[in-house]
Amino acid sequence: MNVSRLAVAGGIALSSVALLSGTAFAHVSVQPQGEAAKGGYATVNVKVPNERDNASTVKVEINFPTDHPLASVMPQPVPGWKAEVTKAKLAKPLELHGKKINEAVSKVTWTADGSKIGPGQFQQFPLSLGQLPETTDRLVLKAIQTYDNNEVVRWIEEPKEGAAEPQNPAPVLKLSAASDDHHGGAATGDKAEEQTGEKAGDEAEGGSAGHGDKAGATGHTETASAGSSDNVARVLGVVGILIGIAGVAFGVLAGRRRSA
């Protein structure tokens, strides 16, 4: 009897832990694709899981900080979803590539347009961000998630370092140290690709020339061999004819001698 009670209690405890763990980790998050360096550009995925068993997510809103504004935020098209970018005027203009920017993106909203995030599913919404600020180590992107039963979940609580995770934490994009190439090494990659292409072209051209020369040399060799074979055949043919004539003459002379 005691064993049964212990087993039931253990099962309830494990179920509670699993349930609480799932709730803690099943929140909206932002994950960079590669590196998100200060002062550079980055592509990130906004990951939105569905936490409800009886409702589907039909709207997602990501709000960008006003203390570290971003001049450029571009959403990648997601099938079944409509994206809308909202901008706001800045109290202090930004300078980007020698130009002053008077407004920045304040939020991006995705609305279901033929698709939903069903129970037990998640959806990723890619964004291109830039230019990332150089004076902070992270960007807090507050999110609002709306379900088709009109329930709204606000992921807006800013996580504090050293403190327990809040119930509805806001997505946080951590920024790495600034790099020399703010474009993520794209120029280096293009240069390497160009050099590789040139090398491949040179090798292909050189290889073709080499094969052509070799083929030409082989052709000349085969032609010379064929000519030599024809000459030999002609000489042997003439010799054979002469031997045949000599044999006939010898036979005629031998016949005359016998008759005599």
PDB file of C-alpha atoms in Angstrom:
ATOM      1  CA  MET A   1       0.000   0.000   0.000  1.00  0.00           C
ATOM      2  CA  ASN A   2       2.798   2.401   0.932  1.00  0.00           C
ATOM      3  CA  VAL A   3       4.642   1.424  -2.238  1.00  0.00           C
ATOM      4  CA  SER A   4       1.591   2.284  -4.348  1.00  0.00           C
ATOM      5  CA  ARG A   5       1.229   5.667  -2.691  1.00  0.00           C
ATOM      6  CA  LEU A   6       4.897   6.417  -3.258  1.00  0.00           C
ATOM      7  CA  ALA A   7       4.599   5.452  -6.902  1.00  0.00           C
ATOM      8  CA  VAL A   8       1.558   7.691  -7.406  1.00  0.00           C
ATOM      9  CA  ALA A   9       3.245  10.593  -5.624  1.00  0.00           C
ATOM     10  CA  GLY A  10       6.390  10.140  -7.694  1.00  0.00           C
ATOM     11  CA  GLY A  11       4.385  10.100 -10.907  1.00  0.00           C
ATOM     12  CA  ILE A  12       2.577  13.305  -9.959  1.00  0.00           C
ATOM     13  CA  ALA A  13       5.872  14.986  -9.093  1.00  0.00           C
ATOM     14  CA  LEU A  14       7.466  14.000 -12.375  1.00  0.00           C
ATOM     15  CA  SER A  15       4.420  15.165 -14.315  1.00  0.00           C
ATOM     16  CA  SER A  16       4.496  18.508 -12.531  1.00  0.00           C
ATOM     17  CA  VAL A  17       8.183  18.974 -13.271  1.00  0.00           C
ATOM     18  CA  ALA A  18       7.688  18.114 -16.953  1.00  0.00           C
ATOM     19  CA  LEU A  19       4.704  20.444 -17.192  1.00  0.00           C
ATOM     20  CA  LEU A  20       6.530  23.327 -15.549  1.00  0.00           C
ATOM     21  CA  SER A  21       9.636  22.738 -17.671  1.00  0.00           C
ATOM     22  CA  GLY A  22       7.576  22.772 -20.861  1.00  0.00           C
ATOM     23  CA  THR A  23       5.894  25.997 -19.829  1.00  0.00           C
ATOM     24  CA  ALA A  24       9.195  27.637 -18.969  1.00  0.00           C
ATOM     25  CA  PHE A  25      10.837  26.868 -22.297  1.00  0.00           C
ATOM     26  CA  ALA A  26       7.806  27.180 -24.609  1.00  0.00           C
ATOM     27  CA  HIS A  27       7.975  30.938 -25.097  1.00  0.00           C
ATOM     28  CA  VAL A  28       8.669  33.272 -28.013  1.00  0.00           C
ATOM     29  CA  SER A  29      12.406  33.614 -28.643  1.00  0.00           C
ATOM     30  CA  VAL A  30      14.794  35.173 -31.140  1.00  0.00           C
ATOM     31  CA  GLN A  31      17.769  33.232 -32.513  1.00  0.00           C
ATOM     32  CA  PRO A  32      20.495  34.645 -34.802  1.00  0.00           C
ATOM     33  CA  GLN A  33      21.559  32.787 -37.928  1.00  0.00           C
ATOM     34  CA  GLY A  34      25.301  32.931 -37.532  1.00  0.00           C
ATOM     35  CA  GLU A  35      26.742  35.978 -35.818  1.00  0.00           C
ATOM     36  CA  ALA A  36      24.967  39.117 -34.573  1.00  0.00           C
ATOM     37  CA  ALA A  37      27.903  41.478 -34.041  1.00  0.00           C
ATOM     38  CA  LYS A  38      27.703  45.013 -32.729  1.00  0.00           C
ATOM     39  CA  GLY A  39      27.634  47.577 -35.504  1.00  0.00           C
ATOM     40  CA  GLY A  40      26.956  44.914 -38.127  1.00  0.00           C
ATOM     41  CA  TYR A  41      24.018  43.265 -39.837  1.00  0.00           C
ATOM     42  CA  ALA A  42      22.336  39.993 -38.929  1.00  0.00           C
ATOM     43  CA  THR A  43      19.576  37.608 -39.917  1.00  0.00           C
ATOM     44  CA  VAL A  44      17.505  36.273 -37.037  1.00  0.00           C
ATOM     45  CA  ASN A  45      14.591  33.879 -36.592  1.00  0.00           C
ATOM     46  CA  VAL A  46      11.681  34.755 -34.347  1.00  0.00           C
ATOM     47  CA  LYS A  47      10.548  31.366 -33.038  1.00  0.00           C
ATOM     48  CA  VAL A  48       6.908  31.208 -31.966  1.00  0.00           C
ATOM     49  CA  PRO A  49       5.641  27.973 -30.348  1.00  0.00           C
ATOM     50  CA  ASN A  50       1.945  27.311 -29.697  1.00  0.00           C
ATOM     51  CA  GLU A  51       1.312  26.675 -25.991  1.00  0.00           C
ATOM     52  CA  ARG A  52      -2.404  25.911 -26.188  1.00  0.00           C
ATOM     53  CA  ASP A  53      -4.052  22.544 -26.796  1.00  0.00           C
ATOM     54  CA  ASN A  54      -7.375  23.984 -27.969  1.00  0.00           C
ATOM     55  CA  ALA A  55      -6.353  27.123 -29.902  1.00  0.00           C
ATOM     56  CA  SER A  56      -4.057  28.214 -32.728  1.00  0.00           C
ATOM     57  CA  THR A  57      -1.791  31.259 -33.016  1.00  0.00           C
ATOM     58  CA  VAL A  58      -3.016  33.696 -35.668  1.00  0.00           C
ATOM     59  CA  LYS A  59      -0.992  36.839 -34.929  1.00  0.00           C
ATOM     60  CA  VAL A  60       2.531  37.669 -33.742  1.00  0.00           C
ATOM     61  CA  GLU A  61       3.878  41.136 -32.984  1.00  0.00           C
ATOM     62  CA  ILE A  62       7.525  41.985 -32.271  1.00  0.00           C
ATOM     63  CA  ASN A  63       8.327  45.405 -30.797  1.00  0.00           C
ATOM     64  CA  PHE A  64      11.789  46.940 -31.182  1.00  0.00           C
ATOM     65  CA  PRO A  65      13.505  49.048 -28.521  1.00  0.00           C
ATOM     66  CA  THR A  66      13.410  52.833 -28.855  1.00  0.00           C
ATOM     67  CA  ASP A  67      16.621  53.402 -26.892  1.00  0.00           C
ATOM     68  CA  HIS A  68      18.601  51.416 -29.492  1.00  0.00           C
ATOM     69  CA  PRO A  69      16.624  51.918 -32.718  1.00  0.00           C
ATOM     70  CA  LEU A  70      17.249  49.966 -35.890  1.00  0.00           C
ATOM     71  CA  ALA A  71      17.125  51.813 -39.204  1.00  0.00           C
ATOM     72  CA  SER A  72      16.514  48.656 -41.240  1.00  0.00           C
ATOM     73  CA  VAL A  73      14.265  45.696 -40.407  1.00  0.00           C
ATOM     74  CA  MET A  74      13.136  43.518 -43.326  1.00  0.00           C
ATOM     75  CA  PRO A  75      10.928  40.438 -42.901  1.00  0.00           C
ATOM     76  CA  GLN A  76      11.386  37.435 -45.153  1.00  0.00           C
ATOM     77  CA  PRO A  77       8.107  36.279 -46.725  1.00  0.00           C
ATOM     78  CA  VAL A  78       6.532  33.345 -44.885  1.00  0.00           C
ATOM     79  CA  PRO A  79       3.876  31.338 -46.776  1.00  0.00           C
ATOM     80  CA  GLY A  80       0.436  31.752 -45.227  1.00  0.00           C
ATOM     81  CA  TRP A  81       1.383  34.893 -43.272  1.00  0.00           C
ATOM     82  CA  LYS A  82       1.155  38.619 -44.036  1.00  0.00           C
ATOM     83  CA  ALA A  83       3.931  40.832 -42.631  1.00  0.00           C
ATOM     84  CA  GLU A  84       3.534  44.520 -41.830  1.00  0.00           C
ATOM     85  CA  VAL A  85       6.402  46.827 -40.846  1.00  0.00           C
ATOM     86  CA  THR A  86       5.572  49.864 -38.699  1.00  0.00           C
ATOM     87  CA  LYS A  87       7.951  52.825 -38.362  1.00  0.00           C
ATOM     88  CA  ALA A  88       8.117  55.682 -35.880  1.00  0.00           C
ATOM     89  CA  LYS A  89       9.904  59.018 -35.908  1.00  0.00           C
ATOM     90  CA  LEU A  90      13.043  59.347 -33.843  1.00  0.00           C
ATOM     91  CA  ALA A  91      13.679  62.055 -31.303  1.00  0.00           C
ATOM     92  CA  LYS A  92      17.351  61.927 -32.276  1.00  0.00           C
ATOM     93  CA  PRO A  93      18.155  61.076 -35.913  1.00  0.00           C
ATOM     94  CA  LEU A  94      20.467  58.194 -36.715  1.00  0.00           C
ATOM     95  CA  GLU A  95      23.410  58.417 -39.093  1.00  0.00           C
ATOM     96  CA  LEU A  96      23.772  55.435 -41.426  1.00  0.00           C
ATOM     97  CA  HIS A  97      26.234  55.312 -44.342  1.00  0.00           C
ATOM     98  CA  GLY A  98      26.594  59.089 -44.221  1.00  0.00           C
ATOM     99  CA  LYS A  99      22.841  59.698 -44.273  1.00  0.00           C
ATOM    100  CA  LYS A 100      20.588  60.877 -41.476  1.00  0.00           C
ATOM    101  CA  ILE A 101      17.698  58.589 -40.618  1.00  0.00           C
ATOM    102  CA  ASN A 102      14.706  60.327 -39.025  1.00  0.00           C
ATOM    103  CA  GLU A 103      12.607  57.217 -38.444  1.00  0.00           C
ATOM    104  CA  ALA A 104      13.153  53.624 -37.421  1.00  0.00           C
ATOM    105  CA  VAL A 105      11.158  50.391 -37.302  1.00  0.00           C
ATOM    106  CA  SER A 106       9.065  50.195 -34.142  1.00  0.00           C
ATOM    107  CA  LYS A 107       7.407  46.820 -34.728  1.00  0.00           C
ATOM    108  CA  VAL A 108       6.756  43.995 -37.185  1.00  0.00           C
ATOM    109  CA  THR A 109       3.403  42.205 -37.188  1.00  0.00           C
ATOM    110  CA  TRP A 110       2.631  38.849 -38.808  1.00  0.00           C
ATOM    111  CA  THR A 111      -1.030  38.010 -39.351  1.00  0.00           C
ATOM    112  CA  ALA A 112      -2.279  34.587 -40.442  1.00  0.00           C
ATOM    113  CA  ASP A 113      -3.322  34.621 -44.098  1.00  0.00           C
ATOM    114  CA  GLY A 114      -4.297  31.041 -44.853  1.00  0.00           C
ATOM    115  CA  SER A 115      -2.096  29.453 -42.197  1.00  0.00           C
ATOM    116  CA  LYS A 116      -1.969  29.087 -38.405  1.00  0.00           C
ATOM    117  CA  ILE A 117       0.350  27.756 -35.725  1.00  0.00           C
ATOM    118  CA  GLY A 118      -1.602  24.777 -34.424  1.00  0.00           C
ATOM    119  CA  PRO A 119      -1.318  22.939 -31.102  1.00  0.00           C
ATOM    120  CA  GLY A 120       2.034  21.190 -30.721  1.00  0.00           C
ATOM    121  CA  GLN A 121       3.573  23.266 -33.535  1.00  0.00           C
ATOM    122  CA  PHE A 122       5.888  26.257 -33.931  1.00  0.00           C
ATOM    123  CA  GLN A 123       6.709  28.726 -36.683  1.00  0.00           C
ATOM    124  CA  GLN A 124       9.856  30.714 -37.473  1.00  0.00           C
ATOM    125  CA  PHE A 125       9.708  34.242 -38.865  1.00  0.00           C
ATOM    126  CA  PRO A 126      13.062  35.389 -40.386  1.00  0.00           C
ATOM    127  CA  LEU A 127      14.166  39.011 -40.114  1.00  0.00           C
ATOM    128  CA  SER A 128      17.094  40.951 -41.536  1.00  0.00           C
ATOM    129  CA  LEU A 129      18.353  43.524 -39.016  1.00  0.00           C
ATOM    130  CA  GLY A 130      20.811  46.379 -39.312  1.00  0.00           C
ATOM    131  CA  GLN A 131      22.712  48.309 -38.413  1.00  0.00           C
ATOM    132  CA  LEU A 132      22.988  46.769 -34.937  1.00  0.00           C
ATOM    133  CA  PRO A 133      23.894  49.161 -32.100  1.00  0.00           C
ATOM    134  CA  GLU A 134      27.425  49.292 -30.729  1.00  0.00           C
ATOM    135  CA  THR A 135      26.614  50.520 -27.222  1.00  0.00           C
ATOM    136  CA  THR A 136      24.716  47.536 -25.842  1.00  0.00           C
ATOM    137  CA  ASP A 137      25.220  43.789 -25.419  1.00  0.00           C
ATOM    138  CA  ARG A 138      21.632  42.804 -26.177  1.00  0.00           C
ATOM    139  CA  LEU A 139      18.332  43.868 -27.676  1.00  0.00           C
ATOM    140  CA  VAL A 140      15.062  43.140 -25.865  1.00  0.00           C
ATOM    141  CA  LEU A 141      12.309  42.490 -28.424  1.00  0.00           C
ATOM    142  CA  LYS A 142       8.936  42.423 -26.670  1.00  0.00           C
ATOM    143  CA  ALA A 143       6.425  40.062 -28.285  1.00  0.00           C
ATOM    144  CA  ILE A 144       2.639  39.748 -28.286  1.00  0.00           C
ATOM    145  CA  GLN A 145       1.037  36.450 -29.294  1.00  0.00           C
ATOM    146  CA  THR A 146      -2.652  36.232 -30.239  1.00  0.00           C
ATOM    147  CA  TYR A 147      -4.736  33.035 -30.483  1.00  0.00           C
ATOM    148  CA  ASP A 148      -7.851  32.382 -32.562  1.00  0.00           C
ATOM    149  CA  ASN A 149      -9.941  32.260 -29.354  1.00  0.00           C
ATOM    150  CA  ASN A 150      -8.991  35.940 -28.767  1.00  0.00           C
ATOM    151  CA  GLU A 151      -6.531  35.078 -25.995  1.00  0.00           C
ATOM    152  CA  VAL A 152      -3.490  37.389 -25.938  1.00  0.00           C
ATOM    153  CA  VAL A 153      -0.162  36.481 -24.308  1.00  0.00           C
ATOM    154  CA  ARG A 154       2.332  39.285 -23.744  1.00  0.00           C
ATOM    155  CA  TRP A 155       5.977  38.231 -23.726  1.00  0.00           C
ATOM    156  CA  ILE A 156       7.232  41.550 -22.405  1.00  0.00           C
ATOM    157  CA  GLU A 157       8.974  40.870 -19.085  1.00  0.00           C
ATOM    158  CA  GLU A 158      12.634  41.752 -19.381  1.00  0.00           C
ATOM    159  CA  PRO A 159      14.932  39.022 -17.978  1.00  0.00           C
ATOM    160  CA  LYS A 160      17.337  40.207 -15.283  1.00  0.00           C
ATOM    161  CA  GLU A 161      20.854  38.820 -15.016  1.00  0.00           C
ATOM    162  CA  GLY A 162      21.228  36.576 -11.980  1.00  0.00           C
ATOM    163  CA  ALA A 163      17.470  36.482 -11.320  1.00  0.00           C
ATOM    164  CA  ALA A 164      14.958  33.729 -12.004  1.00  0.00           C
ATOM    165  CA  GLU A 165      13.327  33.696 -15.411  1.00  0.00           C
ATOM    166  CA  PRO A 166      10.032  35.616 -15.400  1.00  0.00           C
ATOM    167  CA  GLN A 167       6.757  33.939 -16.267  1.00  0.00           C
ATOM    168  CA  ASN A 168       6.439  35.679 -19.642  1.00  0.00           C
ATOM    169  CA  PRO A 169      10.035  36.605 -20.648  1.00  0.00           C
ATOM    170  CA  ALA A 170      10.631  38.875 -23.615  1.00  0.00           C
ATOM    171  CA  PRO A 171      12.810  37.565 -26.457  1.00  0.00           C
ATOM    172  CA  VAL A 172      16.431  38.732 -26.137  1.00  0.00           C
ATOM    173  CA  LEU A 173      18.957  39.013 -28.976  1.00  0.00           C
ATOM    174  CA  LYS A 174      22.503  38.826 -27.604  1.00  0.00           C
ATOM    175  CA  LEU A 175      25.113  40.787 -29.533  1.00  0.00           C
ATOM    176  CA  SER A 176      28.693  39.632 -29.959  1.00  0.00           C
ATOM    177  CA  ALA A 177      31.800  41.807 -30.081  1.00  0.00           C
ATOM    178  CA  ALA A 178      32.161  44.105 -33.078  1.00  0.00           C
ATOM    179  CA  SER A 179      34.122  42.727 -36.031  1.00  0.00           C
ATOM    180  CA  ASP A 180      36.257  44.561 -38.581  1.00  0.00           C
ATOM    181  CA  ASP A 181      33.857  43.635 -41.357  1.00  0.00           C
ATOM    182  CA  HIS A 182      30.362  44.773 -40.380  1.00  0.00           C
ATOM    183  CA  HIS A 183      28.897  42.897 -43.308  1.00  0.00           C
ATOM    184  CA  GLY A 184      29.798  39.550 -41.788  1.00  0.00           C
ATOM    185  CA  GLY A 185      32.696  38.820 -44.143  1.00  0.00           C
ATOM    186  CA  ALA A 186      30.566  38.877 -47.263  1.00  0.00           C
ATOM    187  CA  ALA A 187      33.254  40.736 -49.216  1.00  0.00           C
ATOM    188  CA  THR A 188      35.863  38.188 -48.204  1.00  0.00           C
ATOM    189  CA  GLY A 189      33.564  35.392 -49.269  1.00  0.00           C
ATOM    190  CA  ASP A 190      32.876  37.019 -52.625  1.00  0.00           C
ATOM    191  CA  LYS A 191      36.595  37.540 -53.201  1.00  0.00           C
ATOM    192  CA  ALA A 192      37.360  33.945 -52.330  1.00  0.00           C
ATOM    193  CA  GLU A 193      34.605  32.765 -54.625  1.00  0.00           C
ATOM    194  CA  GLU A 194      35.913  34.988 -57.428  1.00  0.00           C
ATOM    195  CA  GLN A 195      39.445  33.708 -56.976  1.00  0.00           C
ATOM    196  CA  THR A 196      38.194  30.142 -56.883  1.00  0.00           C
ATOM    197  CA  GLY A 197      36.221  30.755 -60.080  1.00  0.00           C
ATOM    198  CA  GLU A 198      39.230  32.275 -61.834  1.00  0.00           C
ATOM    199  CA  LYS A 199      41.433  29.395 -60.748  1.00  0.00           C
ATOM    200  CA  ALA A 200      38.861  26.897 -61.917  1.00  0.00           C
ATOM    201  CA  GLY A 201      38.577  28.727 -65.249  1.00  0.00           C
ATOM    202  CA  ASP A 202      42.337  28.786 -65.715  1.00  0.00           C
ATOM    203  CA  GLU A 203      42.583  25.117 -64.849  1.00  0.00           C
ATOM    204  CA  ALA A 204      39.730  24.300 -67.188  1.00  0.00           C
ATOM    205  CA  GLU A 205      41.277  26.352 -70.011  1.00  0.00           C
ATOM    206  CA  GLY A 206      44.739  24.956 -69.386  1.00  0.00           C
ATOM    207  CA  GLY A 207      43.334  21.469 -69.112  1.00  0.00           C
ATOM    208  CA  SER A 208      41.460  21.853 -72.379  1.00  0.00           C
ATOM    209  CA  ALA A 209      44.534  23.172 -74.143  1.00  0.00           C
ATOM    210  CA  GLY A 210      46.621  20.350 -72.752  1.00  0.00           C
ATOM    211  CA  HIS A 211      44.101  17.770 -73.843  1.00  0.00           C
ATOM    212  CA  GLY A 212      43.912  19.410 -77.287  1.00  0.00           C
ATOM    213  CA  ASP A 213      47.656  19.380 -77.747  1.00  0.00           C
ATOM    214  CA  LYS A 214      47.838  15.821 -76.544  1.00  0.00           C
ATOM    215  CA  ALA A 215      45.029  14.813 -78.840  1.00  0.00           C
ATOM    216  CA  GLY A 216      46.742  16.576 -81.767  1.00  0.00           C
ATOM    217  CA  ALA A 217      50.022  14.861 -81.045  1.00  0.00           C
ATOM    218  CA  THR A 218      48.249  11.532 -80.827  1.00  0.00           C
ATOM    219  CA  GLY A 219      46.525  12.235 -84.135  1.00  0.00           C
ATOM    220  CA  HIS A 220      49.829  13.018 -85.857  1.00  0.00           C
ATOM    221  CA  THR A 221      51.356   9.856 -84.430  1.00  0.00           C
ATOM    222  CA  GLU A 222      48.459   7.744 -85.615  1.00  0.00           C
ATOM    223  CA  THR A 223      48.609   9.331 -89.088  1.00  0.00           C
ATOM    224  CA  ALA A 224      52.352   8.678 -89.358  1.00  0.00           C
ATOM    225  CA  SER A 225      51.844   5.090 -88.240  1.00  0.00           C
ATOM    226  CA  ALA A 226      49.077   4.609 -90.781  1.00  0.00           C
ATOM    227  CA  GLY A 227      51.301   6.066 -93.541  1.00  0.00           C
ATOM    228  CA  SER A 228      54.164   3.774 -92.627  1.00  0.00           C
ATOM    229  CA  SER A 229      51.852   0.756 -92.634  1.00  0.00           C
ATOM    230  CA  ASP A 230      50.569   1.653 -96.127  1.00  0.00           C
ATOM    231  CA  ASN A 231      54.110   1.989 -97.481  1.00  0.00           C
ATOM    232  CA  VAL A 232      55.121  -1.374 -96.038  1.00  0.00           C
ATOM    233  CA  ALA A 233      52.029  -2.989 -97.493  1.00  0.00           C
ATOM    234  CA  ARG A 234      52.779  -1.565-100.942  1.00  0.00           C
ATOM    235  CA  VAL A 235      56.392  -2.751-100.841  1.00  0.00           C
ATOM    236  CA  LEU A 236      55.325  -6.233 -99.777  1.00  0.00           C
ATOM    237  CA  GLY A 237      52.716  -6.274-102.537  1.00  0.00           C
ATOM    238  CA  VAL A 238      55.293  -5.406-105.205  1.00  0.00           C
ATOM    239  CA  VAL A 239      57.717  -8.006-103.821  1.00  0.00           C
ATOM    240  CA  GLY A 240      54.985 -10.612-103.903  1.00  0.00           C
ATOM    241  CA  ILE A 241      54.160  -9.806-107.514  1.00  0.00           C
ATOM    242  CA  LEU A 242      57.821 -10.055-108.525  1.00  0.00           C
ATOM    243  CA  ILE A 243      58.170 -13.374-106.738  1.00  0.00           C
ATOM    244  CA  GLY A 244      55.056 -14.644-108.502  1.00  0.00           C
ATOM    245  CA  ILE A 245      56.401 -13.626-111.936  1.00  0.00           C
ATOM    246  CA  ALA A 246      59.735 -15.259-111.190  1.00  0.00           C
ATOM    247  CA  GLY A 247      57.977 -18.453-110.169  1.00  0.00           C
ATOM    248  CA  VAL A 248      55.940 -18.592-113.375  1.00  0.00           C
ATOM    249  CA  ALA A 249      59.047 -17.987-115.501  1.00  0.00           C
ATOM    250  CA  PHE A 250      60.917 -20.687-113.635  1.00  0.00           C
ATOM    251  CA  GLY A 251      58.078 -23.130-114.214  1.00  0.00           C
ATOM    252  CA  VAL A 252      57.967 -22.406-117.961  1.00  0.00           C
ATOM    253  CA  LEU A 253      61.736 -22.918-118.334  1.00  0.00           C
ATOM    254  CA  ALA A 254      61.599 -26.165-116.381  1.00  0.00           C
ATOM    255  CA  GLY A 255      58.834 -27.483-118.629  1.00  0.00           C
ATOM    256  CA  ARG A 256      60.811 -26.713-121.797  1.00  0.00           C
ATOM    257  CA  ARG A 257      63.870 -28.501-120.491  1.00  0.00           C
ATOM    258  CA  ARG A 258      61.834 -31.647-119.748  1.00  0.00           C
ATOM    259  CA  SER A 259      60.314 -31.564-123.209  1.00  0.00           C
ATOM    260  CA  ALA A 260      63.772 -31.262-124.763  1.00  0.00           C
TER     261      ALA A 260
END
